[in-house]
Structures are given as structure tokens and as C-alpha cells.
mmCIF file of C-alpha atoms in Angstrom:
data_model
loop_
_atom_site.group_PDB
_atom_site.id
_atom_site.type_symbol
_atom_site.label_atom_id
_atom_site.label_comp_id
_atom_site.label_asym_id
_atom_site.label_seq_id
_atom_site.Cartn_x
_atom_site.Cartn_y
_atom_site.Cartn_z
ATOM 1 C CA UNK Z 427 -11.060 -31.796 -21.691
ATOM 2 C CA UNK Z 428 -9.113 -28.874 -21.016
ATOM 3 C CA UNK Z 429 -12.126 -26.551 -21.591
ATOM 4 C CA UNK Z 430 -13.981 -28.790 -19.156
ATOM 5 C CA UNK Z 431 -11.369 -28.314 -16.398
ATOM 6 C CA UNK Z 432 -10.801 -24.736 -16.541
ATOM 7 C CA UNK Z 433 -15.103 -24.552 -16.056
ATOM 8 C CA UNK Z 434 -14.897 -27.034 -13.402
ATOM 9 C CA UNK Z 435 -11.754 -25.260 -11.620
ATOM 10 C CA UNK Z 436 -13.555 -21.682 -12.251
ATOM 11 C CA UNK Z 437 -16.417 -23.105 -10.702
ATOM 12 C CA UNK Z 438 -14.455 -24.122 -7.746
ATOM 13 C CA UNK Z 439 -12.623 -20.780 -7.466
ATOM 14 C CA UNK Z 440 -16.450 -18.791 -7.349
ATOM 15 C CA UNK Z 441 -17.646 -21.061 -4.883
ATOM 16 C CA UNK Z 442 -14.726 -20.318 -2.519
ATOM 17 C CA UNK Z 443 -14.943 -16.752 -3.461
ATOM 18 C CA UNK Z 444 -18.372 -16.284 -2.684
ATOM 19 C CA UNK Z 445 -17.843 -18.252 0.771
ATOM 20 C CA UNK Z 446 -15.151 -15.799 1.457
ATOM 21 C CA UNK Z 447 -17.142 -12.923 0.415
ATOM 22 C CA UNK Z 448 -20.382 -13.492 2.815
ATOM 23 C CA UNK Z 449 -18.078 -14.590 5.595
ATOM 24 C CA UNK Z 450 -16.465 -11.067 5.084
ATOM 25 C CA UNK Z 451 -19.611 -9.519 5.169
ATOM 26 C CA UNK Z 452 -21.352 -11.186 7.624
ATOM 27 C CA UNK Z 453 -18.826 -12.488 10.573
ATOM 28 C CA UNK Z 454 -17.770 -9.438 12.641
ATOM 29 C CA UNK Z 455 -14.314 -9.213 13.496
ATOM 30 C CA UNK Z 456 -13.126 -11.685 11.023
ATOM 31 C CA UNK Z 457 -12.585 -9.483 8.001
ATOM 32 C CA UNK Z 458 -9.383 -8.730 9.432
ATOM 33 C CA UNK Z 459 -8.005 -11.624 8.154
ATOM 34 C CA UNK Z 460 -10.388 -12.499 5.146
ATOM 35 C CA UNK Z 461 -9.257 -9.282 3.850
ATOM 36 C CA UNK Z 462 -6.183 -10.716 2.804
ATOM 37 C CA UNK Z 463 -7.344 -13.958 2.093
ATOM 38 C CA UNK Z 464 -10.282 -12.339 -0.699
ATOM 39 C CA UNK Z 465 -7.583 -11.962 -3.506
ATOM 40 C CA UNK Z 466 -6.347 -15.228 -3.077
ATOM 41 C CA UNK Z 467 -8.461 -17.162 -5.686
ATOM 42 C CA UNK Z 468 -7.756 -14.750 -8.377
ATOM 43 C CA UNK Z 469 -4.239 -15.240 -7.831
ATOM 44 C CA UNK Z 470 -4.097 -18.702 -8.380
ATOM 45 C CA UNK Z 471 -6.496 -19.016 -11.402
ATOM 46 C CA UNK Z 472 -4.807 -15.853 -12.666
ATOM 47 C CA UNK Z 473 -1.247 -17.520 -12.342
ATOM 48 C CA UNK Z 474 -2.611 -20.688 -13.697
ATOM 49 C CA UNK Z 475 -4.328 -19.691 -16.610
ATOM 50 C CA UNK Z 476 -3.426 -15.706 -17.372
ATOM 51 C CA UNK Z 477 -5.786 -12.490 -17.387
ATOM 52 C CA UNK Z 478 -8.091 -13.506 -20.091
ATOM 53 C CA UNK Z 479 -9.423 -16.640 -18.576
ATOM 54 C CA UNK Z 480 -9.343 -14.342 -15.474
ATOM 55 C CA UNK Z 481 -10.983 -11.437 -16.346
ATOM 56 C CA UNK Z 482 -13.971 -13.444 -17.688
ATOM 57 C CA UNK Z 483 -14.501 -15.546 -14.476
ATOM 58 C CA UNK Z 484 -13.618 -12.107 -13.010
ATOM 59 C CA UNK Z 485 -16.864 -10.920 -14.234
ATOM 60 C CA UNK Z 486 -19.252 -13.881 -13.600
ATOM 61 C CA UNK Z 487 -18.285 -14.088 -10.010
ATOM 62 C CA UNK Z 488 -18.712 -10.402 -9.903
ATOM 63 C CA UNK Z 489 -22.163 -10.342 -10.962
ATOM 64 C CA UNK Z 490 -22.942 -13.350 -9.089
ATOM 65 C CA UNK Z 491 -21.448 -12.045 -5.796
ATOM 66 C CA UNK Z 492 -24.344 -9.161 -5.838
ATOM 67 C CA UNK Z 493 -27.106 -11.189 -7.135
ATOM 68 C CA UNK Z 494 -26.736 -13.538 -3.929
ATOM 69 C CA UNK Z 495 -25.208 -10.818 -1.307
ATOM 70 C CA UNK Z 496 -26.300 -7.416 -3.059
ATOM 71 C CA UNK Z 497 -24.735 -4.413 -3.863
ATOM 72 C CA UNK Z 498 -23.302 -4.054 -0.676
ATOM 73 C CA UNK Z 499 -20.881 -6.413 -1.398
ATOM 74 C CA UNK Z 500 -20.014 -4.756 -5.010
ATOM 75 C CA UNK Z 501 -17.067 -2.303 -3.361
ATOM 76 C CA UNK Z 502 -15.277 -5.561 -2.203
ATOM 77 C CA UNK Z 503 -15.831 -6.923 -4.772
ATOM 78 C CA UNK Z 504 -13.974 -4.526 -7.076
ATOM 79 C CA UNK Z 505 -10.934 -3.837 -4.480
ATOM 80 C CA UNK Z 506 -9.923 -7.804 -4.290
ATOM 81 C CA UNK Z 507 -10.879 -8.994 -7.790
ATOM 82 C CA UNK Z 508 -8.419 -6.504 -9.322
ATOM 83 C CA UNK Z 509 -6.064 -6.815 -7.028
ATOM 84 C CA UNK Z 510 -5.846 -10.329 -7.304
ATOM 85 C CA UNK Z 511 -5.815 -10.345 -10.903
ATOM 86 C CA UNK Z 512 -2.771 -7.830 -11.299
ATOM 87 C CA UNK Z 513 -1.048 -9.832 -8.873
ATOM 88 C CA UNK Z 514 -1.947 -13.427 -10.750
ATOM 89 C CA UNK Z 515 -1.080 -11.837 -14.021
ATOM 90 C CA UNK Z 516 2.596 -10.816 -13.338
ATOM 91 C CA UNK Z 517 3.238 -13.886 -11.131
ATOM 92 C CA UNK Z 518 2.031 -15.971 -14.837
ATOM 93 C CA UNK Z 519 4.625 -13.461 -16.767
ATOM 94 C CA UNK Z 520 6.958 -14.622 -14.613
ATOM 95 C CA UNK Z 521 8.002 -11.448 -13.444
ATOM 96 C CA UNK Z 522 9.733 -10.722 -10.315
ATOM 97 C CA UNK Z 523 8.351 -10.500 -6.849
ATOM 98 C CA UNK Z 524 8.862 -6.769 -6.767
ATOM 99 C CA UNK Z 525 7.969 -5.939 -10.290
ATOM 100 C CA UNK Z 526 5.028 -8.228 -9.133
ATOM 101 C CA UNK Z 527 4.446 -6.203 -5.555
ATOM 102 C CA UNK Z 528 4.253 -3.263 -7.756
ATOM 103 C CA UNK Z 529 1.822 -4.186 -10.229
ATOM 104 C CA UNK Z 530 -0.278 -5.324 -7.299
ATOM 105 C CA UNK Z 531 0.232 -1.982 -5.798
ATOM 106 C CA UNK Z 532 -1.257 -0.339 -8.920
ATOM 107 C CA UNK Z 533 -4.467 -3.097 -8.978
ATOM 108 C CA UNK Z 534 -5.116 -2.310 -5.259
ATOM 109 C CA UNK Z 535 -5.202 1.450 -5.981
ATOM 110 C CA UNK Z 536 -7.387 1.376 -8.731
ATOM 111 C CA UNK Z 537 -9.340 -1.102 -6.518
ATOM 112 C CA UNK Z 538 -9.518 1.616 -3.786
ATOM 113 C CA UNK Z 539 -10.468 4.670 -5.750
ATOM 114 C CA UNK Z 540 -13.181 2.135 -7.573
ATOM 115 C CA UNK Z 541 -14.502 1.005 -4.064
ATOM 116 C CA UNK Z 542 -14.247 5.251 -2.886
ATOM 117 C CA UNK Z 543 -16.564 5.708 -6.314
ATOM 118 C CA UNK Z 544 -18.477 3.063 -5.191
ATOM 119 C CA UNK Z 545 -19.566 3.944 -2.031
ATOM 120 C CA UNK Z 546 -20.596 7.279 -2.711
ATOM 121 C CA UNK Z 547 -22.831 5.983 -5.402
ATOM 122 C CA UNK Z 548 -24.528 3.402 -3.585
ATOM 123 C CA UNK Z 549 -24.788 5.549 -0.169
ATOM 124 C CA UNK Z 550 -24.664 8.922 -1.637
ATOM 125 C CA UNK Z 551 -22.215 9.601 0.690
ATOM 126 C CA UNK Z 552 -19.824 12.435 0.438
ATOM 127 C CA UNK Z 553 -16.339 10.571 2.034
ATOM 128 C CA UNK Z 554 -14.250 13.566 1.836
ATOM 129 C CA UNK Z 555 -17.485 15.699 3.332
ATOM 130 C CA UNK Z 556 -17.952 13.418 5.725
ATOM 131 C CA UNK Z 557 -14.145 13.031 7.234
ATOM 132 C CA UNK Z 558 -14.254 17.181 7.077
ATOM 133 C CA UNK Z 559 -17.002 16.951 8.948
ATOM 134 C CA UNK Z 560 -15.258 14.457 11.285
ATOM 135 C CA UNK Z 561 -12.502 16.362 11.901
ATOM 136 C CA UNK Z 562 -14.711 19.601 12.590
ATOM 137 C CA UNK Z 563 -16.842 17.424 15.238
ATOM 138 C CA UNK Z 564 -13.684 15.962 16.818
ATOM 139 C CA UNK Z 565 -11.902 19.805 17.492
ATOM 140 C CA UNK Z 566 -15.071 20.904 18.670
ATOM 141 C CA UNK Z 567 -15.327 17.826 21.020
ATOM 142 C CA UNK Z 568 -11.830 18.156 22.243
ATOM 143 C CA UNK Z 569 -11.974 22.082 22.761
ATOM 144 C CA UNK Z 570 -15.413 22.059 25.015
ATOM 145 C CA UNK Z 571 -13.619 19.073 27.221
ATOM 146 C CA UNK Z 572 -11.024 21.667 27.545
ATOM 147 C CA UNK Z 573 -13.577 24.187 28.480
ATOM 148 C CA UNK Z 574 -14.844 22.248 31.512
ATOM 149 C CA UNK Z 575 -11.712 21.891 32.807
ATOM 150 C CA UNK Z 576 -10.996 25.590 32.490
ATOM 151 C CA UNK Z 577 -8.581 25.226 29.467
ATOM 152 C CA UNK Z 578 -9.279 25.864 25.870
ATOM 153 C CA UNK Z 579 -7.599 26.681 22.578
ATOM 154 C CA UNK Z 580 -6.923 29.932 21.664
ATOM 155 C CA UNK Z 581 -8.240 30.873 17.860
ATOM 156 C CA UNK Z 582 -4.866 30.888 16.523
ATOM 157 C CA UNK Z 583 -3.791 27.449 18.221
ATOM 158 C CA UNK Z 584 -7.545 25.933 17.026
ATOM 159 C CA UNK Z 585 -6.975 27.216 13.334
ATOM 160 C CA UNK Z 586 -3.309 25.949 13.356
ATOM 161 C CA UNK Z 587 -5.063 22.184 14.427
ATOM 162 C CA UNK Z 588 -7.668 22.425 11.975
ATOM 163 C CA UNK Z 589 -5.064 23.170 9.541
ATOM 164 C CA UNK Z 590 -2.859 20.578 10.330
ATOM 165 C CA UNK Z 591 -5.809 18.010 10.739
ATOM 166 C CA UNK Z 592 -7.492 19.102 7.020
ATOM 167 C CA UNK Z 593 -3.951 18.286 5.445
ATOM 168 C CA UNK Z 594 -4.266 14.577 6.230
ATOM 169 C CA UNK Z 595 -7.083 15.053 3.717
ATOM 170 C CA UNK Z 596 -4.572 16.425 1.507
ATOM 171 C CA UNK Z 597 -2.444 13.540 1.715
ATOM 172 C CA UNK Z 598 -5.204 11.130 1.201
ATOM 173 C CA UNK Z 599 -3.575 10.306 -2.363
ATOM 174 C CA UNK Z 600 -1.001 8.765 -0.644
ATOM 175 C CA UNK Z 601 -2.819 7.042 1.867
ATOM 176 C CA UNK Z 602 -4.139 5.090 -0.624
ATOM 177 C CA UNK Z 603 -1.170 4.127 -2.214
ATOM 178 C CA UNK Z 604 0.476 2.439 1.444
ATOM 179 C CA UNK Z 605 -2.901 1.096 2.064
ATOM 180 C CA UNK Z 606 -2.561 -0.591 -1.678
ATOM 181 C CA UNK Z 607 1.369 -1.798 -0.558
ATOM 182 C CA UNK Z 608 0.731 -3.154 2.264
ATOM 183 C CA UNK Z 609 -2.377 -4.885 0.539
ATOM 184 C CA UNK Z 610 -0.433 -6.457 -2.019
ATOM 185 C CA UNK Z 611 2.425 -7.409 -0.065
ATOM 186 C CA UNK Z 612 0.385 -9.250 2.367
ATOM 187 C CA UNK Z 613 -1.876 -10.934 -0.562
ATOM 188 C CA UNK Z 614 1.848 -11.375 -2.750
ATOM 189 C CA UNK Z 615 2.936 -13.429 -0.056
ATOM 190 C CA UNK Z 616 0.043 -15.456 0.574
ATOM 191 C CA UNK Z 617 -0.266 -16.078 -2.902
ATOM 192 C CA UNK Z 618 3.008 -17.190 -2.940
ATOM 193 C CA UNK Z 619 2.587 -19.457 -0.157
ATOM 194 C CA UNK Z 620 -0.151 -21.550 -1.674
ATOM 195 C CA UNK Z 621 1.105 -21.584 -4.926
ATOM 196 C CA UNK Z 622 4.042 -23.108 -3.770
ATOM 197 C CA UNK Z 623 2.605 -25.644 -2.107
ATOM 198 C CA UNK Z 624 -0.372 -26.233 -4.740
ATOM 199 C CA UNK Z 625 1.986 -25.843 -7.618
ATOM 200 C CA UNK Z 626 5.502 -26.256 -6.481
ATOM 201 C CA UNK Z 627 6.002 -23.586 -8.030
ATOM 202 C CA UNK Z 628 9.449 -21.371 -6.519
ATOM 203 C CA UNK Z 629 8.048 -18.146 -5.663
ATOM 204 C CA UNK Z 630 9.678 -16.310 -3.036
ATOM 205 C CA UNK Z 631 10.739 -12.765 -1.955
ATOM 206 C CA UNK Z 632 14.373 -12.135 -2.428
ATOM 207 C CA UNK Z 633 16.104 -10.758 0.734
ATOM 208 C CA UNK Z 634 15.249 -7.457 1.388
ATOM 209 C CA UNK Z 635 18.913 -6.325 1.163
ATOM 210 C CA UNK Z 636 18.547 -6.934 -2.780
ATOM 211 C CA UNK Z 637 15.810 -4.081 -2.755
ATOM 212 C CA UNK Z 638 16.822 -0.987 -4.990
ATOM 213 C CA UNK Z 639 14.740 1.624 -7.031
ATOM 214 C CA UNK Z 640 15.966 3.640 -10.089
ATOM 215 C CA UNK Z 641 17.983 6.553 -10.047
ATOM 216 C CA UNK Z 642 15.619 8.682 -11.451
ATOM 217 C CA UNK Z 643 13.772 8.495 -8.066
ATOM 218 C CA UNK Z 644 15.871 11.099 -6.282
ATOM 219 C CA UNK Z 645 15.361 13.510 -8.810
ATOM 220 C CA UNK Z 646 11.641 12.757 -8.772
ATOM 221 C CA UNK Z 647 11.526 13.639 -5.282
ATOM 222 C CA UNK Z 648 13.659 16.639 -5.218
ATOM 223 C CA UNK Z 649 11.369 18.222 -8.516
ATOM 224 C CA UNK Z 650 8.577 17.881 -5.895
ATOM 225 C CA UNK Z 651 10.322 19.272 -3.334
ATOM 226 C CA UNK Z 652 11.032 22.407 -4.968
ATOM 227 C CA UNK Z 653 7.444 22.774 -6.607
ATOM 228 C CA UNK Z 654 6.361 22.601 -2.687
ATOM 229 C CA UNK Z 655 8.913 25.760 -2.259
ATOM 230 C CA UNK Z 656 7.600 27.461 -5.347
ATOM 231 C CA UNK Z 657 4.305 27.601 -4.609
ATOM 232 C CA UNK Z 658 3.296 28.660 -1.200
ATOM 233 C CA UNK Z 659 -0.484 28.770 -2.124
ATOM 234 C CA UNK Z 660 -1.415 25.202 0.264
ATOM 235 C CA UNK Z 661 -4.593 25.210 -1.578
ATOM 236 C CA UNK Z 662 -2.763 25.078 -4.956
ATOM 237 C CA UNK Z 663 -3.361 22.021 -6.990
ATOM 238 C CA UNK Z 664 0.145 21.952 -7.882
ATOM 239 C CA UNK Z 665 1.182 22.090 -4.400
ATOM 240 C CA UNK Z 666 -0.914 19.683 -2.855
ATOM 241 C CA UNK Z 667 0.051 17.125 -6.024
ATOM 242 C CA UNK Z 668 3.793 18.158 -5.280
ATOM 243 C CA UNK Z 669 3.059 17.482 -1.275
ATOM 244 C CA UNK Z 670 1.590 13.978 -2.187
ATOM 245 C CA UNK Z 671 4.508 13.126 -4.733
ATOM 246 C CA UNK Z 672 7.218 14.020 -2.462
ATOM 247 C CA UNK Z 673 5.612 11.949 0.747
ATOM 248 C CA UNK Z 674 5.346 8.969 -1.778
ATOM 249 C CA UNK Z 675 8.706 9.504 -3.000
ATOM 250 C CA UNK Z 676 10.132 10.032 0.537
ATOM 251 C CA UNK Z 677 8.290 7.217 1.403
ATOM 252 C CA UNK Z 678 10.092 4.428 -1.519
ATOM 253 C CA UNK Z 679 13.546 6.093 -0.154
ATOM 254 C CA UNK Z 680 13.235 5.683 3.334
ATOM 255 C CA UNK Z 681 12.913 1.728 2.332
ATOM 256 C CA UNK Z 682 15.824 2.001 0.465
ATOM 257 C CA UNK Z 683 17.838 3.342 3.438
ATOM 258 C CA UNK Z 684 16.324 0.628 5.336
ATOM 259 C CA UNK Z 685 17.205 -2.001 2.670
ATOM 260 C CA UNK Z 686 20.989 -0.647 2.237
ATOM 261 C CA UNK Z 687 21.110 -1.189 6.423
ATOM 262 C CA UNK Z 688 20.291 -4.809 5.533
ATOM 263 C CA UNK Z 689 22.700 -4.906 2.802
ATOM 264 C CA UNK Z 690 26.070 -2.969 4.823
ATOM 265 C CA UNK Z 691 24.871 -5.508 7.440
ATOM 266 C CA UNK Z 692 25.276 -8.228 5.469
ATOM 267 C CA UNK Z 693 28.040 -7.507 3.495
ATOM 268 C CA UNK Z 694 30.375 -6.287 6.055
ATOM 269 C CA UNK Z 695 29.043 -9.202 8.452
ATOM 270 C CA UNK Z 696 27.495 -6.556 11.486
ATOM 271 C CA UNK Z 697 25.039 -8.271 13.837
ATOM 272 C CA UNK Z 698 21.673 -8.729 12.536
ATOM 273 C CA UNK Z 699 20.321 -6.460 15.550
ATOM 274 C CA UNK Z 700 21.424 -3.709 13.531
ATOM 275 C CA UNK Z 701 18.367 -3.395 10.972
ATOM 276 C CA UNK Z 702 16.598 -4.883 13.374
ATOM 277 C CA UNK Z 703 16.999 -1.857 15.919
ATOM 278 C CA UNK Z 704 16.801 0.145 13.475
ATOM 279 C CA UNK Z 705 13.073 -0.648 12.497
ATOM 280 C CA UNK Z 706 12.390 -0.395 15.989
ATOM 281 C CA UNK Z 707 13.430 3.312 16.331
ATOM 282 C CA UNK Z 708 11.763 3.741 13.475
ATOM 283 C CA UNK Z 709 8.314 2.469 14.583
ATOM 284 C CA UNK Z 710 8.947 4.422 18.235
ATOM 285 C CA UNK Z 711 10.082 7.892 16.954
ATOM 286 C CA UNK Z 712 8.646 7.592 13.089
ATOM 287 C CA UNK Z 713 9.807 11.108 12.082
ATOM 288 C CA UNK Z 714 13.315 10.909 13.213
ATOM 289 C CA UNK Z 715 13.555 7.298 11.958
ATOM 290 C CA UNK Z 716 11.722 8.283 8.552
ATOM 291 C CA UNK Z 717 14.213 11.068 8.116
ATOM 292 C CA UNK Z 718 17.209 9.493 8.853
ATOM 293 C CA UNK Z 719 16.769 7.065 6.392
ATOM 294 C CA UNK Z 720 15.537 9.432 3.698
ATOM 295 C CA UNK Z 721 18.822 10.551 3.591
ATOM 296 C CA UNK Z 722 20.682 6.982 3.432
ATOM 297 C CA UNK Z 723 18.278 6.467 0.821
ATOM 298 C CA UNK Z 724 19.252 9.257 -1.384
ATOM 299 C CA UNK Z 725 22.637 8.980 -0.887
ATOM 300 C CA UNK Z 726 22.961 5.178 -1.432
ATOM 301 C CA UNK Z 727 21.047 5.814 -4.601
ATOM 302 C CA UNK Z 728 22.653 9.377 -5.686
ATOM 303 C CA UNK Z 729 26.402 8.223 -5.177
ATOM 304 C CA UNK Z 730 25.785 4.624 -5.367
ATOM 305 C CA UNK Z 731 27.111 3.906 -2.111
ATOM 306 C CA UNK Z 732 26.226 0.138 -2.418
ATOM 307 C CA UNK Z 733 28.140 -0.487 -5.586
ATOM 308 C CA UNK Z 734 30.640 1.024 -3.920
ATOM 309 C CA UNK Z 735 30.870 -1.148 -0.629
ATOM 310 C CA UNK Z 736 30.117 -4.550 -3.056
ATOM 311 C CA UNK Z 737 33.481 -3.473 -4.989
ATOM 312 C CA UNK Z 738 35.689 -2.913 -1.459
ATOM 313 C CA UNK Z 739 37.475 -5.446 -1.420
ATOM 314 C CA UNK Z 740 39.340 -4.651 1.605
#
């Protein structure tokens, strides 16, 4: 009987899938939102009845999804069935929701260099060749508009653009990686959602002033750092992995400036327009906000100011 409802509920779960899949596909505009709601399924099942069931259904509906739609669909395919399934998996370990963000995280990325791999395979299309080529197309664009307005950029100005522009492809690494957050957190939460209402089960983000990464972080980032100083070569492999390392790492410490804002807020009883400001000036002026709370970060976690203000008792 229990074999017999785990069949009927998988069968359920790649029907829905599939639905979601060609309305993805084939409904402009609306992928916005099915985007999120694609990992969904695998969540549930995943939660319900843990990775191996999973991973098996996982499969079927994979191979099923480009019978009926084609390989187009495959890339899709591969970004929001792992994805869902790292997320289902640690929310059925009963970890918590940020060990469970995390592990998302990872499935996403894997998802997205899978889906990259993908896509040149099925297009034989060059995506890095493709964006250089977009970026060459766009200076030369921008420089002739100058020209007919009797304005252009001189050589050293146009090579210090093309420079600049070319390191975004650098940084692509970690591109990814906030593309796979932000993925995950949006799916997490969904997922969380309908469990709890399908399941009752209590699943729920803990405030966002409990947020806090290791230690070890800081020194991470400050390694990287001074690799980047080391090696002046910006076509080194060792400096562009450095570069991509310390932007992640800078990344995970500005939120844990923003999350000790939250906390001192809290704790001390400050308005809740504080943080709230604060991610403001942060979204208007994202270098200077970035910055500043780099440094809160890495001082809250290198002289554990937190601890510190938990323990006043005054």
C-alpha cells in the first residue's frame, strides 16, 4: 500500500512538473515566476520521502520531460531538479534553514554550470565567446554614437573599459554562486510555505539577526586578499581564483554586518528603521554600502563583537 502511494504521489508530482515545465517554456513572460515555482515538487517529495525515492523519480521525469518537450527543455530540467532535491533532502534531515539555504546554494550551482554545459552542447554555442563578443559589439556601438556627436574615447580610456568590462567575465564564478542564493532562498521559502501548510510541518527562517558564519571566514577572505596583492599578473589563474574568492567572501561578510545591524537593533531596542535604512543605502550607493558593512562584518566576527553586546548587561 505504501509502494502504491509513493507511485501514485510520484505520478502526481511528474504531472505537475511537466505542466510547469511547458508552461515555462511556452508562456512568455511567465517564467519569471515559474522559475521559482519549478523546484517546488522535488521539494516536497524529497522532504517526504528522502533522496533515493527522489533521485529515481528525478530521473523518470527527466527523461520524460524531453521525450514530450525535447531537448530544449533538458537545461531546465537539470537546474530545478537538483536544486529541488538538495533543498528536499536537508529539509528531510531536518537540518536547519540555513544549513538548508546552503545546501540549496550548492544544488543550484551545480545546476547552473550543468545547464552552461548544456547549452553549449545542444547549441554549440560558445557562452563565454559569445558575451566577449557582446561586450566588443557594445564598446564599439557606444564609441561610434560618440563619434557622431563629435566625442569619442581615446585608446587608453577604450582599453581601460574593455578591461574593466572583460573582468565581469572574470567574476562570472561568482555570479553564479548569487544567482544560485538567491535561487534557493526564494525556492527555500516557497518550499517552506507549502510544506507547512500541506504537512504542518514548522519550517521557518529564523530572524535574520540570528545569522552568523564561522570564524574561519575572515581569514579566508584576507588569504585571498593577499594572493590578489601577490600576484599582479590579472590573467593569472591564481589571481582571478583569488579575485572570485575574495568577492564571494566579501560578499557572506557584508550579510553579516547587515545581520549584526539587525541584532544591535534588537538587542539594544533602536528603531527598526535602522536596518531598514540601512539596506536602502545599500541598494542606492552599493559600493559604499557593501564596504561599510564588510568591515562590521569582519569585526563582529574577528572580535566577536556580538557576544560581546549579548553579555552587557548594562
Amino acid at each position: 500500500m505504501d509502494n502504491q502511494n509513493l507511485i501514485k504521489e510520484g505520478a502526481v508530482i511528474a504531472v505537475l512538473y511537466i505542466l510547469l515545465l511547458f508552461v515555462t517554456l511556452f508562456v512568455p513572460l511567465i517564467e519569471i515566476v515559474t522559475l521559482f515555482l519549478l523546484p517546488l515538487p522535488f521539494i516536497v517529495f524529497t522532504a517526504r520521502h528522502g533522496w533515493k525515492s527522489a533521485s529515481g523519480l528525478a530521473v523518470i521525469i527527466g527523461l520524460a520531460s524531453v521525450l514530450i518537450l525535447s531537448l530544449a527543455a533538458l537545461p531546465l530540467v537539470l537546474l530545478t531538479v537538483i536544486g529541488g532535491l538538495m533543498i528536499g533532502s536537508a529539509v528531510s534531515q531536518n537540518l536547519t534553514a540555513y544549513e538548508t539555504w546552503a545546501r540549496g546554494t550548492v544544488g543550484f550551482v551545480i545546476g547552473l554550470v550543468l545547464t552552461f554545459l548544456t547549452v553549449q552542447w545542444l547549441f554549440s554555442l560558445n557562452i563565454i565567446s559569445e558575451m566577449n563578443k557582446s561586450i566588443n559589439e557594445s564598446i564599439e556601438q557606444s564609441q561610434q554614437i560618440l563619434t557622431d556627436f563629435g566625442m569619442a574615447f581615446s585608446s587608453e580610456n577604450l582599453q581601460t573599459i574593455t578591461d574593466q568590462m572583460r573582468q565581469i567575465l572574470d567574476l562570472l564564478p561568482v555570479i553564479l554562486v548569487v544567482i544560485a542564493m538567491l535561487l534557493g532562498l526564494a525556492s527555500q521559502w516557497i518550499g517552506y510555505k507549502t510544506l507547512r501548510l500541506l504537512d504542518k510541518r514548522e519550517l521557518a527562517f529564523p530572524p535574520f539577526r540570528e545569522f552568523r558564519l564561522p570564524v574561519s571566514l575572515v581569514w579566508i577572505y584576507f588569504a585571498a586578499l593577499v594572493v590578489t596583492w601577490l600576484y599582479g599578473d590579472t590573467e593569472s589563474l591564481w589571481y582571478v581564483g583569488a579575485v572570485n574568492v575574495t568577492n564571494l567572501a566579501g560578499i557572506f561578510v557584508a550579510l553579516q554586518g547587515l545581520s549584526f545591524i539587525f541584532f544591535y537593533t534588537f538587542k539594544k531596542g533602536k528603531s527598526k528603521a535602522i536596518p531598514i535604512i540601512t539596506i536602502i543605502i545599500t541598494i542606492l550607493f552599493p559600493f559604499i554600502g557593501l564596504y561599510l558593512l564588510r568591515i562590521l562584518g569582519i569585526i563582529d566576527l574577528g572580535f566577536s563583537l556580538r557576544d560581546r553586546i549579548a553579555n552587557d548587561k548594562k
